[in-house]
Amino acid sequence: ILSNNYISIYHYVESQKELGVGLVNNAIAAAIRELLKDYMIRLGQLQTLHNKGELTIQGVWWYLQPAMETLRVLDNITKDAKRLNAKGATLLNFIYSYSITFNGDNAVKELFKFLLQKGCIPYFEILKIWMNMGTLEDPYSEFFVHENKTLGQSSELSLDPLYWEKRYFIQDDKVFTPLVNFKEKIFLTGKYINVVRDCGVTIKRQAEDFNFNQSKEYYTKIEEAYRTASKTLLDLLRDTYCLSARLHSLKHYFLLDQSDMYTHLMDVAGGELNKNVKDISLENIQATFELSIRYSVSKDDGYNNSFYCSLNNESLRSLLLKTLPQHISFPPLQSTESKIEELTGLDSFTIEHKPTWPI
């Protein structure tokens, strides 16, 4: 039985030597190979006793009994891993589930601990680089944060409000089980570091090592890294890019706390806006809008140049309907509301805000 277990385990280890299977699988295979060496040493000791004519049944049992349970457990793990084609975090989670459900001797528990510690080294190395530098060093896509490299990293792309949503995303099937409750903080920490770096700022924090251990010290380090990255980004937006002042500017234009500009706009351009949207000159409306700002109490707002007016091809009612969940029913639009030929400038008039990066 021991020989069959050894052969089965050995074949699995040999199949995981190639780089293509991933760094986690390589690390676990190397750890299993270390355990097999102990078995071979014991066989060598038995061979020495045999050559001396001192080998007994009791001696064989004494030398091999400690390895029997180890090889049996390793055989079960490797067979199941091979059957499931487990790789990366899937393999780590597989071994982790074995460790928390196993009720046996301490030697086997130490075996699981050893395999997890060795297998987590490359996974936590990727985590460390992501949490400290905001970059992904994951050549075999084993980490749960994935980067869409097809988007590129140009400054023009970063102006797209959806750019940061598309550039990085979470792959739930690659989350190591002990990190499940921290995956969002890990994910956001790296993203925040990226944003801050794109603004030309470096986060001042001593680089931390992240290692898997039973004390779970890495939880505290994840929290500290997340708080530091969050505070740095918030301070940058608030102090360097004047977030509060920009929010006050939005309040002027969209919450109408200083709405005299719109009164002036309607006095001057009301007749034009009552026309069919196809007959309205957007340039004239924009010029009137800018003139209305100059004569309003918001004329000293430092961010006036980031607001523009436009004429939408849909009515306000149809745009609002698109924001409702699909399961909410609503009376259908009148035919005149769905045709651009029937829309007036008042129906389609829109104010747009185009802030500069990173706001």
C-alpha positions as semicolon CSV with decimal commas, in nm:
position;residue;x (nm);y (nm);z (nm)
1;I;0,000;0,000;0,000
2;L;0,279;0,240;0,089
3;S;0,450;0,177;-0,244
4;N;0,130;0,237;-0,439
5;N;0,068;0,558;-0,246
6;Y;0,423;0,675;-0,310
7;I;0,404;0,603;-0,685
8;S;0,071;0,785;-0,719
9;I;0,199;1,088;-0,528
10;Y;0,527;1,089;-0,721
11;H;0,348;1,096;-1,058
12;Y;0,136;1,390;-0,943
13;V;0,442;1,582;-0,824
14;E;0,619;1,524;-1,155
15;S;0,315;1,651;-1,346
16;Q;0,327;1,980;-1,151
17;K;0,689;2,064;-1,227
18;E;0,614;2,262;-1,543
19;L;0,580;2,640;-1,510
20;G;0,257;2,638;-1,706
21;V;0,060;2,486;-1,417
22;G;0,120;2,797;-1,205
23;L;0,343;2,908;-0,919
24;V;0,107;2,782;-0,648
25;N;0,103;2,430;-0,791
26;N;0,480;2,440;-0,831
27;A;0,521;2,541;-0,467
28;I;0,287;2,270;-0,336
29;A;0,455;2,007;-0,554
30;A;0,793;2,112;-0,412
31;A;0,653;2,084;-0,059
32;I;0,521;1,734;-0,127
33;R;0,858;1,639;-0,274
34;E;1,020;1,738;0,058
35;L;0,781;1,508;0,241
36;L;0,861;1,221;0,005
37;K;1,229;1,266;0,080
38;D;1,158;1,179;0,443
39;Y;0,997;0,855;0,328
40;M;1,298;0,772;0,109
41;I;1,534;0,841;0,401
42;R;1,342;0,592;0,611
43;L;1,370;0,334;0,332
44;G;1,743;0,398;0,318
45;Q;1,770;0,336;0,691
46;L;1,582;0,008;0,650
47;Q;1,815;-0,090;0,368
48;T;2,114;-0,025;0,590
49;L;1,969;-0,246;0,863
50;H;1,893;-0,516;0,607
51;N;2,253;-0,511;0,481
52;K;2,374;-0,551;0,837
53;G;2,135;-0,838;0,896
54;E;1,965;-0,643;1,175
55;L;1,626;-0,582;1,008
56;T;1,324;-0,710;1,198
57;I;0,946;-0,683;1,155
58;Q;0,934;-0,457;1,457
59;G;1,202;-0,240;1,300
60;V;1,012;-0,210;0,973
61;W;0,700;-0,108;1,160
62;W;0,890;0,139;1,379
63;Y;1,047;0,314;1,078
64;L;0,746;0,316;0,842
65;Q;0,451;0,361;1,076
66;P;0,493;0,744;1,101
67;A;0,493;0,771;0,718
68;M;0,184;0,557;0,663
69;E;-0,077;0,820;0,754
70;T;0,120;1,096;0,580
71;L;0,135;0,904;0,252
72;R;-0,229;0,802;0,277
73;V;-0,343;1,163;0,324
74;L;-0,111;1,291;0,050
75;D;-0,240;1,022;-0,185
76;N;-0,601;1,132;-0,122
77;I;-0,514;1,498;-0,172
78;T;-0,318;1,449;-0,493
79;K;-0,576;1,215;-0,646
80;D;-0,860;1,457;-0,576
81;A;-0,654;1,754;-0,696
82;K;-0,572;1,572;-1,018
83;R;-0,935;1,469;-1,068
84;L;-1,056;1,825;-1,020
85;N;-0,763;1,975;-1,211
86;A;-0,722;2,213;-0,916
87;K;-0,487;2,504;-0,973
88;G;-0,390;2,822;-0,791
89;A;-0,639;2,938;-0,531
90;T;-0,864;2,641;-0,610
91;L;-0,588;2,405;-0,494
92;L;-0,519;2,615;-0,185
93;N;-0,889;2,617;-0,096
94;F;-0,904;2,243;-0,154
95;I;-0,621;2,180;0,093
96;Y;-0,763;2,439;0,334
97;S;-1,100;2,262;0,339
98;Y;-0,918;1,935;0,415
99;S;-0,736;2,102;0,707
100;I;-1,046;2,242;0,877
101;T;-1,255;1,926;0,840
102;F;-0,987;1,673;0,935
103;N;-1,015;1,518;1,280
104;G;-0,701;1,314;1,335
105;D;-0,355;1,314;1,483
106;N;-0,147;1,628;1,517
107;A;0,110;1,505;1,265
108;V;-0,144;1,520;0,982
109;K;-0,263;1,862;1,096
110;E;0,098;1,979;1,078
111;L;0,112;1,830;0,728
112;F;-0,178;2,048;0,613
113;K;-0,022;2,350;0,778
114;F;0,308;2,283;0,602
115;L;0,144;2,246;0,259
116;L;-0,061;2,564;0,303
117;Q;0,235;2,769;0,419
118;K;0,446;2,658;0,124
119;G;0,165;2,688;-0,131
120;C;0,063;3,034;-0,010
121;I;0,409;3,183;-0,059
122;P;0,362;3,274;-0,430
123;Y;-0,005;3,371;-0,378
124;F;0,079;3,603;-0,090
125;E;0,375;3,743;-0,286
126;I;0,128;3,860;-0,551
127;L;-0,088;3,999;-0,269
128;K;0,209;4,185;-0,120
129;I;0,301;4,356;-0,448
130;W;-0,063;4,450;-0,514
131;M;-0,113;4,593;-0,163
132;N;0,218;4,782;-0,156
133;M;0,260;4,896;-0,517
134;G;-0,078;4,853;-0,686
135;T;0,069;4,635;-0,961
136;L;-0,015;4,277;-1,055
137;E;0,275;4,036;-1,089
138;D;0,056;3,739;-1,176
139;P;0,188;3,567;-1,491
140;Y;-0,043;3,264;-1,459
141;S;-0,360;3,446;-1,348
142;E;-0,372;3,280;-1,005
143;F;-0,472;3,586;-0,800
144;F;-0,833;3,700;-0,766
145;V;-0,768;4,052;-0,893
146;H;-0,756;4,053;-1,272
147;E;-0,635;4,332;-1,496
148;N;-0,789;4,396;-1,835
149;K;-0,468;4,476;-2,020
150;T;-0,649;4,539;-2,349
151;L;-0,758;4,880;-2,216
152;G;-0,406;5,014;-2,193
153;Q;-0,295;5,274;-1,939
154;S;-0,304;5,607;-2,121
155;S;-0,414;5,924;-1,944
156;E;-0,690;5,976;-2,202
157;L;-0,848;5,642;-2,114
158;S;-0,837;5,718;-1,743
159;L;-1,076;6,009;-1,805
160;D;-1,348;5,759;-1,892
161;P;-1,568;5,727;-1,578
162;L;-1,597;5,352;-1,639
163;Y;-1,225;5,303;-1,702
164;W;-1,136;5,198;-1,347
165;E;-1,438;4,968;-1,331
166;K;-1,328;4,792;-1,648
167;R;-0,952;4,789;-1,591
168;Y;-0,962;4,576;-1,274
169;F;-1,220;4,327;-1,153
170;I;-1,254;4,043;-0,901
171;Q;-1,261;3,674;-0,997
172;D;-1,447;3,512;-0,707
173;D;-1,334;3,159;-0,793
174;K;-0,973;3,263;-0,728
175;V;-1,021;3,406;-0,379
176;F;-0,832;3,214;-0,108
177;T;-1,097;3,121;0,152
178;P;-0,938;3,302;0,454
179;L;-0,936;3,624;0,245
180;V;-1,302;3,615;0,139
181;N;-1,413;3,878;0,391
182;F;-1,124;4,105;0,292
183;K;-1,137;4,073;-0,087
184;E;-1,305;4,412;-0,141
185;K;-1,053;4,595;0,076
186;I;-0,765;4,418;-0,096
187;F;-0,913;4,500;-0,435
188;L;-0,974;4,868;-0,352
189;T;-0,633;4,919;-0,189
190;G;-0,450;4,834;-0,511
191;K;-0,691;5,043;-0,720
192;Y;-0,648;5,345;-0,492
193;I;-0,270;5,315;-0,516
194;N;-0,302;5,312;-0,895
195;V;-0,516;5,625;-0,898
196;V;-0,282;5,808;-0,662
197;R;0,021;5,709;-0,867
198;D;-0,148;5,828;-1,188
199;C;-0,180;6,166;-1,017
200;G;0,196;6,174;-0,961
201;V;0,182;6,105;-0,586
202;T;0,354;5,826;-0,393
203;I;0,191;5,671;-0,088
204;K;0,431;5,710;0,203
205;R;0,407;5,386;0,393
206;Q;0,657;5,119;0,485
207;A;0,614;4,816;0,261
208;E;0,459;4,524;0,445
209;D;0,521;4,152;0,407
210;F;0,212;3,936;0,379
211;N;0,256;3,575;0,487
212;F;0,000;3,307;0,556
213;N;0,006;3,192;0,919
214;Q;-0,229;3,058;1,182
215;S;-0,221;3,382;1,383
216;K;-0,369;3,562;1,081
217;E;-0,153;3,871;1,133
218;Y;-0,208;3,952;0,766
219;Y;-0,563;4,065;0,850
220;T;-0,425;4,358;1,049
221;K;-0,181;4,446;0,771
222;I;-0,460;4,442;0,512
223;E;-0,667;4,681;0,726
224;E;-0,370;4,915;0,773
225;A;-0,284;4,917;0,402
226;Y;-0,649;4,984;0,312
227;R;-0,680;5,275;0,558
228;T;-0,355;5,431;0,438
229;A;-0,449;5,407;0,069
230;S;-0,802;5,537;0,134
231;K;-0,679;5,833;0,341
232;T;-0,412;5,924;0,087
233;L;-0,663;5,927;-0,198
234;L;-0,921;6,123;0,002
235;D;-0,662;6,379;0,113
236;L;-0,545;6,413;-0,247
237;L;-0,898;6,475;-0,376
238;R;-0,986;6,709;-0,092
239;D;-0,668;6,916;-0,068
240;T;-0,500;6,904;-0,409
241;Y;-0,807;6,876;-0,631
242;C;-1,045;7,080;-0,411
243;L;-1,322;6,822;-0,385
244;S;-1,531;7,033;-0,144
245;A;-1,527;7,334;-0,376
246;R;-1,631;7,117;-0,669
247;L;-1,918;6,972;-0,469
248;H;-2,033;7,324;-0,387
249;S;-2,019;7,402;-0,757
250;L;-2,240;7,102;-0,832
251;K;-2,479;7,228;-0,567
252;H;-2,511;7,559;-0,750
253;Y;-2,597;7,401;-1,084
254;F;-2,789;7,086;-0,998
255;L;-2,946;7,150;-0,656
256;L;-3,034;7,508;-0,753
257;D;-2,914;7,683;-0,438
258;Q;-2,813;7,972;-0,670
259;S;-3,057;7,936;-0,957
260;D;-3,080;8,291;-1,088
261;M;-2,873;8,186;-1,392
262;Y;-3,161;7,967;-1,507
263;T;-3,408;8,254;-1,466
264;H;-3,189;8,467;-1,687
265;L;-3,146;8,183;-1,936
266;M;-3,522;8,131;-1,971
267;D;-3,584;8,505;-2,005
268;V;-3,340;8,524;-2,295
269;A;-3,367;8,180;-2,458
270;G;-3,716;8,066;-2,356
271;G;-3,861;8,129;-2,701
272;E;-3,578;7,939;-2,868
273;L;-3,617;7,642;-2,633
274;N;-3,987;7,617;-2,713
275;K;-3,900;7,526;-3,071
276;N;-3,857;7,172;-3,203
277;V;-3,521;7,037;-3,089
278;K;-3,408;6,990;-3,452
279;D;-3,457;7,363;-3,521
280;I;-3,251;7,486;-3,226
281;S;-2,889;7,604;-3,253
282;L;-2,696;7,446;-2,968
283;E;-2,418;7,704;-3,013
284;N;-2,664;7,989;-2,946
285;I;-2,803;7,812;-2,638
286;Q;-2,450;7,749;-2,507
287;A;-2,354;8,112;-2,559
288;T;-2,667;8,226;-2,376
289;F;-2,595;7,979;-2,097
290;E;-2,242;8,116;-2,053
291;L;-2,377;8,473;-2,057
292;S;-2,633;8,382;-1,791
293;I;-2,353;8,250;-1,569
294;R;-2,157;8,575;-1,601
295;Y;-2,457;8,775;-1,479
296;S;-2,547;8,534;-1,196
297;V;-2,433;8,512;-0,836
298;S;-2,229;8,207;-0,945
299;K;-2,004;8,414;-1,171
300;D;-1,712;8,375;-0,929
301;D;-1,742;7,996;-0,915
302;G;-1,397;7,869;-1,012
303;Y;-1,537;7,569;-1,199
304;N;-1,789;7,735;-1,431
305;N;-1,595;7,621;-1,736
306;S;-1,666;7,255;-1,657
307;F;-2,042;7,292;-1,713
308;Y;-2,202;7,270;-2,054
309;C;-2,551;7,248;-2,194
310;S;-2,668;6,995;-2,451
311;L;-2,986;6,882;-2,625
312;N;-3,074;6,521;-2,566
313;N;-3,261;6,306;-2,817
314;E;-3,489;6,170;-2,546
315;S;-3,732;6,337;-2,311
316;L;-3,666;6,364;-1,939
317;R;-3,945;6,115;-1,869
318;S;-3,799;5,847;-2,095
319;L;-3,453;5,895;-1,941
320;L;-3,595;5,857;-1,591
321;L;-3,779;5,541;-1,691
322;K;-3,447;5,385;-1,792
323;T;-3,321;5,421;-1,437
324;L;-3,606;5,215;-1,291
325;P;-3,559;4,843;-1,219
326;Q;-3,706;4,620;-1,487
327;H;-3,961;4,464;-1,253
328;I;-4,129;4,802;-1,190
329;S;-4,408;4,866;-1,437
330;F;-4,500;5,215;-1,554
331;P;-4,759;5,357;-1,794
332;P;-4,620;5,349;-2,150
333;L;-4,488;5,664;-2,310
334;Q;-4,717;5,865;-2,532
335;S;-4,622;5,834;-2,893
336;T;-4,524;6,200;-2,905
337;E;-4,277;6,150;-2,622
338;S;-4,080;5,881;-2,801
339;K;-4,029;6,068;-3,130
340;I;-3,749;6,318;-3,169
341;E;-3,962;6,510;-3,421
342;E;-4,200;6,604;-3,137
343;L;-3,936;6,699;-2,876
344;T;-3,894;7,064;-2,786
345;G;-3,581;7,225;-2,651
346;L;-3,736;7,236;-2,305
347;D;-3,792;6,858;-2,320
348;S;-3,434;6,784;-2,415
349;F;-3,232;7,060;-2,245
350;T;-2,955;6,908;-2,031
351;I;-2,670;7,041;-1,818
352;E;-2,349;6,837;-1,831
353;H;-2,059;6,846;-1,591
354;K;-1,716;6,747;-1,728
355;P;-1,461;6,761;-1,446
356;T;-1,091;6,709;-1,492
357;W;-0,914;6,390;-1,382
358;P;-0,922;6,253;-1,114
359;I;-1,248;6,413;-0,998
